Coordinates of C-alpha atoms in Angstrom, one line a residue:
M1 CA 195.5 83.9 57.3
K2 CA 195.7 87.7 57.7
R3 CA 197.4 89.7 60.5
L4 CA 195.8 89.2 63.9
F5 CA 197.1 92.4 65.4
A6 CA 197.8 96.0 64.4
A7 CA 201.2 97.8 64.1
S8 CA 202.5 101.3 64.4
A9 CA 205.8 103.2 64.3
A10 CA 207.7 106.1 65.8
L11 CA 206.1 109.4 65.2
A12 CA 207.0 112.8 66.4
T13 CA 203.4 113.8 66.5
L14 CA 200.2 111.9 65.7
A15 CA 198.4 113.1 62.6
V16 CA 195.0 112.1 61.3
F17 CA 196.0 109.9 58.4
S18 CA 193.0 110.4 56.2
A19 CA 193.5 110.2 52.4
F20 CA 194.8 113.7 51.7
A21 CA 197.2 112.5 49.0
A22 CA 195.7 111.0 45.8
P23 CA 197.6 107.9 44.8
P24 CA 198.1 107.3 41.0
Q25 CA 195.2 105.7 39.4
D26 CA 194.9 103.2 36.5
T27 CA 192.7 103.9 33.5
P28 CA 188.9 103.2 34.0
A29 CA 189.2 100.3 31.6
G30 CA 192.1 98.8 33.6
E31 CA 190.1 99.2 36.9
Q32 CA 187.1 97.6 35.3
R33 CA 189.2 94.6 34.2
F34 CA 190.5 94.2 37.7
R35 CA 187.0 94.4 39.1
E36 CA 185.8 91.6 36.8
L37 CA 188.8 89.4 37.6
Y38 CA 188.4 89.9 41.3
K39 CA 184.7 89.1 41.1
E40 CA 185.3 85.9 39.1
L41 CA 187.9 84.8 41.6
V42 CA 185.8 85.6 44.7
E43 CA 182.7 84.0 43.2
T44 CA 184.5 80.8 42.5
N45 CA 183.8 78.7 45.6
T46 CA 187.1 77.4 46.9
T47 CA 186.1 76.0 50.3
L48 CA 187.5 72.5 51.1
S49 CA 184.0 71.0 51.5
A50 CA 182.3 72.1 48.3
G51 CA 184.6 74.2 46.2
S52 CA 187.5 73.9 43.7
C53 CA 190.8 75.7 43.8
T54 CA 191.6 74.0 40.6
L55 CA 188.7 75.7 38.8
A56 CA 189.8 79.1 40.3
A57 CA 193.4 78.5 39.2
D58 CA 192.2 77.5 35.7
R59 CA 190.1 80.7 35.4
M60 CA 193.0 82.9 36.4
A61 CA 195.2 81.0 33.9
A62 CA 192.7 81.7 31.2
R63 CA 192.9 85.4 31.9
L64 CA 196.6 85.4 31.8
K65 CA 196.6 83.5 28.5
A66 CA 194.1 86.0 27.0
A67 CA 196.5 88.7 28.0
G68 CA 199.3 87.1 26.0
F69 CA 201.0 84.6 28.3
P70 CA 202.1 81.5 26.3
D71 CA 201.2 78.1 27.6
S72 CA 204.9 77.5 28.3
D73 CA 204.8 80.2 31.0
L74 CA 201.7 78.8 32.7
H75 CA 202.1 75.8 35.0
P76 CA 198.9 74.5 36.5
F77 CA 199.5 71.8 39.1
A78 CA 197.4 69.3 41.2
A79 CA 198.2 66.2 43.1
P80 CA 196.3 63.2 41.6
D81 CA 194.6 62.4 44.9
H82 CA 193.5 66.0 45.4
P83 CA 192.2 67.0 42.0
K84 CA 190.1 70.0 43.2
E85 CA 193.0 71.4 45.3
G86 CA 195.2 72.5 42.5
G87 CA 197.0 75.7 41.8
L88 CA 198.9 77.7 39.3
V89 CA 202.5 79.0 38.7
A90 CA 202.9 81.7 36.1
I91 CA 206.2 83.0 34.8
F92 CA 206.9 86.5 33.5
P93 CA 210.5 86.3 32.1
G94 CA 213.0 89.0 33.0
K95 CA 215.8 90.4 30.9
D96 CA 218.7 89.3 33.1
P97 CA 218.7 85.5 33.7
K98 CA 221.6 85.9 36.2
L99 CA 219.3 87.8 38.7
K100 CA 217.0 85.7 40.9
A101 CA 213.3 86.1 40.4
I102 CA 210.6 87.7 42.6
L103 CA 207.9 85.4 43.8
L104 CA 204.3 86.7 44.2
L105 CA 202.5 84.2 46.5
A106 CA 198.8 84.0 47.4
H107 CA 196.4 81.3 48.5
I108 CA 193.1 81.0 46.8
D109 CA 191.2 78.7 49.2
V110 CA 188.8 80.2 51.7
V111 CA 187.3 79.4 55.1
E112 CA 183.9 77.7 55.1
A113 CA 180.8 79.9 55.0
K114 CA 177.2 78.9 55.5
R115 CA 174.6 80.9 53.6
E116 CA 172.1 80.7 56.4
D117 CA 174.5 82.5 58.7
W118 CA 175.4 85.4 56.4
T119 CA 173.4 88.6 55.6
R120 CA 174.4 88.2 52.0
D121 CA 175.3 85.2 49.8
P122 CA 179.0 84.6 50.8
F123 CA 179.8 83.5 47.3
K124 CA 178.4 86.5 45.5
L125 CA 180.5 89.7 45.5
V126 CA 178.3 92.5 46.7
E127 CA 179.4 96.1 46.6
E128 CA 177.5 98.1 49.2
N129 CA 178.2 101.5 50.8
G130 CA 181.8 101.5 49.7
Y131 CA 182.6 97.9 50.7
F132 CA 183.0 94.6 49.0
Y133 CA 181.3 91.7 50.9
A134 CA 182.0 88.0 50.3
R135 CA 184.0 85.1 51.6
G136 CA 187.5 85.7 50.5
A137 CA 186.9 89.4 49.7
S138 CA 190.0 90.0 51.7
D139 CA 191.6 86.7 52.8
D140 CA 193.3 86.1 50.5
K141 CA 191.6 86.6 47.1
A142 CA 192.2 90.3 47.3
E143 CA 196.0 89.9 47.0
A144 CA 195.6 86.9 44.6
A145 CA 193.5 89.0 42.3
I146 CA 196.0 91.9 42.5
W147 CA 198.9 89.6 41.6
V148 CA 197.1 88.2 38.5
D149 CA 196.1 91.7 37.5
T150 CA 199.6 93.1 38.0
L151 CA 201.1 90.6 35.6
I152 CA 198.3 91.3 33.1
R153 CA 199.1 95.0 33.3
F154 CA 202.7 94.4 32.8
K155 CA 202.0 92.2 29.7
T156 CA 199.6 94.8 28.3
E157 CA 202.2 97.6 28.7
K158 CA 204.9 95.4 27.1
Y159 CA 206.9 96.0 30.3
Q160 CA 210.2 94.1 30.4
P161 CA 211.4 93.7 34.0
R162 CA 215.1 93.1 34.8
R163 CA 214.2 90.2 37.1
T164 CA 211.8 87.4 36.3
L165 CA 208.5 87.5 38.1
K166 CA 206.8 84.4 39.3
L167 CA 203.2 84.0 40.5
A168 CA 202.1 81.1 42.7
L169 CA 198.4 80.7 43.5
T170 CA 198.0 77.8 45.9
C171 CA 195.3 75.9 47.9
G172 CA 195.1 74.5 51.4
E173 CA 196.3 77.4 53.5
E174 CA 193.1 77.7 55.5
T175 CA 192.6 74.1 56.6
A176 CA 195.1 72.2 58.8
G177 CA 195.7 68.7 57.4
A178 CA 194.5 69.6 53.9
F179 CA 196.7 69.3 50.8
N180 CA 198.8 72.5 50.8
G181 CA 199.9 73.8 47.4
A182 CA 202.8 75.9 48.7
D183 CA 204.1 72.9 50.7
W184 CA 203.8 70.7 47.5
L185 CA 205.7 73.2 45.4
T186 CA 208.6 73.5 47.8
R187 CA 209.0 69.8 48.0
N188 CA 208.3 68.9 44.3
R189 CA 208.9 71.9 42.1
R190 CA 211.3 74.1 44.1
D191 CA 212.9 75.1 40.9
L192 CA 209.7 76.5 39.5
I193 CA 209.2 78.9 42.4
D194 CA 212.9 79.6 43.3
A195 CA 213.3 83.3 44.0
A196 CA 215.4 86.0 45.7
F197 CA 212.4 86.6 47.9
A198 CA 208.6 86.4 48.0
L199 CA 205.8 88.8 48.6
N200 CA 202.8 87.3 50.5
E201 CA 200.0 88.1 52.8
G202 CA 200.6 88.3 56.5
A203 CA 200.5 92.1 57.1
D204 CA 198.3 94.9 56.0
G205 CA 197.4 98.4 56.9
E206 CA 195.8 99.4 60.2
L207 CA 192.9 101.9 60.6
D208 CA 191.8 103.1 64.0
A209 CA 188.2 103.0 65.2
S210 CA 187.5 106.3 63.4
G211 CA 188.8 105.1 60.1
N212 CA 192.1 106.9 60.2
R213 CA 195.3 105.3 59.0
V214 CA 197.7 104.3 61.7
A215 CA 200.5 102.3 60.1
L216 CA 201.4 100.0 57.2
E217 CA 202.8 96.7 58.4
V218 CA 205.4 94.4 57.0
E219 CA 205.5 90.9 58.4
A220 CA 208.8 90.0 60.1
G221 CA 208.1 86.5 61.2
E222 CA 205.1 84.5 62.4
K223 CA 203.9 82.2 65.0
F224 CA 203.5 78.5 64.4
P225 CA 200.0 76.9 64.4
Q226 CA 199.5 73.6 66.1
N227 CA 196.3 71.7 67.0
Y228 CA 196.1 69.4 70.1
R229 CA 193.5 66.8 70.7
L230 CA 192.3 66.3 74.3
E231 CA 190.5 63.0 74.7
V232 CA 188.8 61.2 77.6
T233 CA 187.4 57.7 77.3
N234 CA 185.1 56.0 79.7
K235 CA 183.0 52.8 80.0
G236 CA 179.9 54.9 80.2
G237 CA 176.5 53.6 81.3
H238 CA 172.9 54.6 81.8
S239 CA 172.2 58.2 82.5
S240 CA 169.8 57.3 85.3
R241 CA 172.8 56.1 87.3
P242 CA 175.2 59.1 87.2
V243 CA 178.7 58.9 88.6
K244 CA 181.5 61.4 89.2
D245 CA 183.8 59.6 86.8
N246 CA 182.2 61.3 83.7
A247 CA 184.3 61.8 80.5
I248 CA 182.7 65.3 79.9
Y249 CA 183.5 66.5 83.4
H250 CA 187.1 65.3 83.1
L251 CA 187.5 67.2 79.8
A252 CA 185.6 70.3 81.0
A253 CA 187.8 70.7 84.1
A254 CA 190.9 70.3 82.1
L255 CA 189.8 72.9 79.5
L256 CA 189.0 75.4 82.3
R257 CA 192.5 75.0 83.7
I258 CA 194.1 75.4 80.3
G259 CA 191.9 78.5 79.6
A260 CA 193.0 80.1 82.8
Y261 CA 196.7 79.9 82.0
E262 CA 198.7 82.6 80.2
F263 CA 202.0 81.7 78.6
P264 CA 204.9 83.9 79.4
A265 CA 205.7 87.0 77.3
Q266 CA 208.5 86.8 74.8
F267 CA 210.1 89.2 72.3
T268 CA 211.4 89.2 68.8
D269 CA 212.6 92.1 66.7
G270 CA 209.2 92.2 65.1
N271 CA 207.1 92.7 68.3
R272 CA 209.7 94.9 69.9
A273 CA 209.5 97.3 66.9
Y274 CA 205.7 97.1 67.1
F275 CA 205.4 98.1 70.7
T276 CA 208.1 100.7 70.5
G277 CA 206.1 102.5 67.8
M278 CA 202.7 101.9 69.4
A279 CA 203.9 103.4 72.6
K280 CA 204.8 106.7 70.8
I281 CA 201.5 106.8 69.0
L282 CA 199.5 106.2 72.2
A283 CA 201.5 108.8 74.0
A284 CA 200.7 111.3 71.3
K285 CA 197.0 110.5 71.6
G286 CA 197.1 111.0 75.3
D287 CA 197.0 107.4 76.5
T288 CA 200.1 107.7 78.6
E289 CA 199.1 104.8 80.9
T290 CA 199.3 102.2 78.1
A291 CA 202.3 103.9 76.5
N292 CA 204.2 103.9 79.7
A293 CA 203.3 100.2 80.3
M294 CA 204.7 99.3 76.9
N295 CA 207.9 101.2 77.4
A296 CA 208.2 99.6 80.8
F297 CA 208.1 96.0 79.6
L298 CA 210.4 96.9 76.6
K299 CA 212.9 98.0 79.2
N300 CA 212.2 95.1 81.5
P301 CA 210.6 92.1 79.9
N302 CA 209.8 90.7 83.4
D303 CA 207.6 93.6 84.3
T304 CA 204.5 91.5 84.9
Q305 CA 202.3 94.5 85.9
A306 CA 203.0 96.3 82.6
L307 CA 202.5 93.2 80.6
A308 CA 199.2 92.4 82.3
L309 CA 197.9 95.9 81.6
V310 CA 198.7 95.8 77.9
S311 CA 197.6 92.2 77.4
A312 CA 194.2 93.0 78.9
K313 CA 193.7 96.0 76.7
D314 CA 193.6 94.2 73.3
P315 CA 193.6 90.5 72.4
S316 CA 195.7 91.3 69.4
W317 CA 198.4 92.8 71.7
N318 CA 198.2 89.8 73.9
A319 CA 198.6 87.5 70.9
T320 CA 201.8 89.0 69.7
L321 CA 203.4 88.8 73.1
R322 CA 203.2 85.1 73.8
T323 CA 202.1 81.6 72.8
T324 CA 198.3 81.3 72.9
C325 CA 196.1 78.3 73.2
V326 CA 192.3 78.2 72.9
A327 CA 189.6 75.6 72.7
T328 CA 188.0 75.6 69.3
M329 CA 185.9 72.4 69.0
L330 CA 184.1 69.9 71.2
D331 CA 182.7 66.5 70.6
A332 CA 181.3 64.3 73.3
G333 CA 178.7 61.6 74.1
H334 CA 176.8 59.2 71.9
A335 CA 173.2 59.3 73.2
T336 CA 171.0 61.7 75.3
N337 CA 170.2 59.0 77.8
A338 CA 173.7 57.5 78.2
L339 CA 176.8 58.5 80.2
P340 CA 179.5 59.6 77.7
Q341 CA 182.0 57.0 76.6
R342 CA 184.2 59.6 74.9
A343 CA 184.8 63.3 75.0
R344 CA 187.1 65.2 72.7
A345 CA 188.2 68.8 72.3
N346 CA 190.5 70.6 69.9
V347 CA 192.8 73.2 71.3
N348 CA 194.4 75.5 68.7
C349 CA 197.7 77.0 69.7
R350 CA 199.7 79.7 68.0
I351 CA 203.3 79.0 69.2
F352 CA 205.9 81.8 69.6
P353 CA 209.0 81.5 67.4
G354 CA 211.6 79.3 69.0
V355 CA 209.2 77.3 71.2
T356 CA 208.6 73.7 70.2
A357 CA 205.3 72.0 69.7
E358 CA 206.3 69.3 72.2
T359 CA 207.0 71.9 74.8
V360 CA 203.5 73.3 74.5
R361 CA 201.9 69.8 74.5
A362 CA 203.8 69.0 77.7
K363 CA 202.5 72.2 79.2
L364 CA 198.9 71.4 78.3
E365 CA 199.3 68.0 79.9
E366 CA 200.6 69.7 83.0
L367 CA 197.7 72.1 83.1
A368 CA 195.1 69.4 82.5
A369 CA 196.5 67.7 85.6
D370 CA 194.4 64.6 85.0
P371 CA 195.7 61.3 83.7
A372 CA 192.3 60.5 82.2
V373 CA 192.9 63.4 79.7
K374 CA 195.1 62.2 76.9
I375 CA 196.7 64.9 74.8
S376 CA 198.1 64.3 71.3
S377 CA 199.0 66.3 68.2
P378 CA 196.8 65.1 65.3
E379 CA 198.9 66.7 62.6
T380 CA 201.7 69.3 62.1
R381 CA 201.0 71.9 59.5
G382 CA 204.5 72.2 58.3
P383 CA 208.1 73.2 59.2
T384 CA 209.2 76.0 61.4
A385 CA 211.4 78.8 60.0
S386 CA 213.3 81.7 61.3
P387 CA 212.1 85.2 60.3
P388 CA 213.8 86.6 57.2
A389 CA 215.9 89.8 57.5
L390 CA 214.1 93.0 56.6
T391 CA 216.9 94.5 54.5
P392 CA 217.0 98.1 53.0
A393 CA 216.4 96.5 49.6
V394 CA 213.1 95.1 50.8
M395 CA 212.0 97.9 53.2
G396 CA 213.2 100.9 51.2
P397 CA 210.7 100.7 48.3
I398 CA 207.8 100.0 50.7
E399 CA 208.7 103.1 52.8
K400 CA 209.2 105.2 49.6
L401 CA 205.8 104.3 48.2
T402 CA 204.0 104.7 51.5
A403 CA 205.3 108.2 51.8
E404 CA 204.0 109.0 48.3
F405 CA 200.6 107.3 48.8
W406 CA 199.8 108.1 52.4
P407 CA 202.1 110.9 53.7
G408 CA 202.9 110.5 57.4
V409 CA 201.8 106.9 57.7
P410 CA 204.7 104.9 59.2
V411 CA 205.9 101.5 58.0
L412 CA 206.6 99.0 60.7
P413 CA 207.8 95.3 61.0
V414 CA 205.3 93.1 62.9
L415 CA 205.3 89.6 64.2
Q416 CA 202.3 87.8 62.6
A417 CA 200.2 86.2 65.3
G418 CA 198.6 83.8 62.9
A419 CA 200.3 81.8 60.2
T420 CA 200.7 81.9 56.4
D421 CA 202.2 79.9 53.6
G422 CA 205.4 81.8 54.1
E423 CA 206.1 79.0 56.6
F424 CA 206.9 76.7 53.7
T425 CA 208.8 79.1 51.5
N426 CA 210.9 80.5 54.3
A427 CA 211.8 77.0 55.4
V428 CA 213.4 76.2 52.0
G429 CA 215.4 79.4 51.8
I430 CA 213.0 81.8 50.0
P431 CA 212.7 84.8 52.3
T432 CA 209.0 85.7 52.4
F433 CA 207.6 89.0 53.5
G434 CA 204.0 89.8 54.2
V435 CA 203.0 93.0 52.4
E436 CA 199.4 93.9 51.6
P437 CA 198.6 97.6 51.7
V438 CA 194.9 97.2 52.2
F439 CA 193.8 99.1 55.3
M440 CA 191.5 97.4 57.8
G441 CA 189.8 98.5 61.0
P442 CA 189.9 96.9 64.5
D443 CA 187.5 94.1 63.3
L444 CA 189.9 93.1 60.5
G445 CA 187.1 93.0 58.0
N446 CA 185.6 90.0 59.7
I447 CA 188.0 87.7 58.0
H448 CA 187.1 84.0 58.9
G449 CA 183.8 85.3 60.2
L450 CA 180.4 86.4 59.1
N451 CA 180.0 89.0 56.3
E452 CA 183.7 89.3 55.5
Y453 CA 184.4 92.7 53.8
V454 CA 187.0 95.0 52.5
G455 CA 186.9 98.7 51.6
V456 CA 186.6 99.3 47.8
K457 CA 188.8 102.4 47.8
S458 CA 191.4 100.7 50.0
L459 CA 191.5 97.6 47.8
L460 CA 192.0 99.8 44.7
E461 CA 194.7 101.8 46.4
G462 CA 196.4 98.6 47.5
R463 CA 196.3 97.3 43.9
E464 CA 198.1 100.4 42.6
F465 CA 200.6 100.3 45.4
L466 CA 201.6 96.6 44.8
Y467 CA 201.7 97.2 41.0
R468 CA 204.3 99.9 41.6
L469 CA 206.1 98.0 44.3
V470 CA 206.6 94.9 42.2
K471 CA 208.0 97.1 39.4
I472 CA 210.6 98.6 41.7
Y473 CA 211.7 95.2 43.0
A474 CA 211.7 93.8 39.4
D475 CA 214.1 96.4 38.2
Q476 CA 216.5 96.1 41.2
K477 CA 220.0 94.9 40.3

């Protein structure tokens, strides 16, 4: 999942961050190769219901092989009981075997998409008015395609990195309870993906409503996703004889109480840095009320008035301040002329770092305030992990390239309000950072929604940025 909120940084003055500087460009042939690779990946359906990540991984392996990668450096994988949910690890050997590798991580599965709901076929890449439209155009096949293309460029150039580079394309990130390739690799082939650190999705660039660049984000930790099942059972009966003891009414009342609750605000280095920078940007734009409120709760985390003002301004701001829980699915009743014997709801929570899933479950139970409503955790996505340290070795190259590509655009750590496969790699000691320099507006390119899109120019700039960034990291001692 991509970032769910924007970021900013300290600025002396606010500038209009349009593309005045022209980033370096690849050859037309190289760009065309990338476009074809990206199109093939996007148009390979990788939904859990009807697609195949294994097919997508095989197609990317074929492209790497055609570029000169030997079979010994290509490692397709799939669990026997999940044959269509496979992935790929590719190795680009470095010159110094004593130095740990760099891992390039991306998931290739996508959220479900119904053709009847979309303006365009979600599994055909459409370029229109400067944008690419398709399911996965951004999340996360943009970065997956960039990683594959980067290794092909290196191979074509006969580039010899100091450090080994590893690419992991995995499945199962988008569906709780599904087979997860990143999880499988950490538990079964940890040696294959071992690295000094990993680059992943989780943060990108922010555009304001006018299309101006605001900041480039780097993920500095993420919230933990957890689903909870609320269930009410009842003996039911004939609908001609209604009673107050109705499973749907019990469930509905509990959901309303949960929906009205707001978890307390909390802070990490990531969201503190975010609001510190955003306050300066907003002050420069003349929104002193919001800027002052941010500064107020940064000084006093218990300033409820300031927190309420900022939380109400933007759901993304609210999401990075606290644990959030929201009802996402309902299932009740068995006949139109019968009292419901069962009513269920799914509540999806994004839990703040350091808060346990059981603590949240207990709070939901308290809020439901009804013994008829049973609350359980149907599954746990994976382990929790502490945010990795954003060292100068990691941040320096990002800041350097950002200044070259987009002068004046700040780089800022952020707390990811969603969740990524970095959850699994961080948990086994591979520090994982979200870096994807593709800029998006306030609607985040409709990821997970209808008519998902990404800017063509932004995608191509992001491709060049990551190509150069990986080279810098690969040559670090």
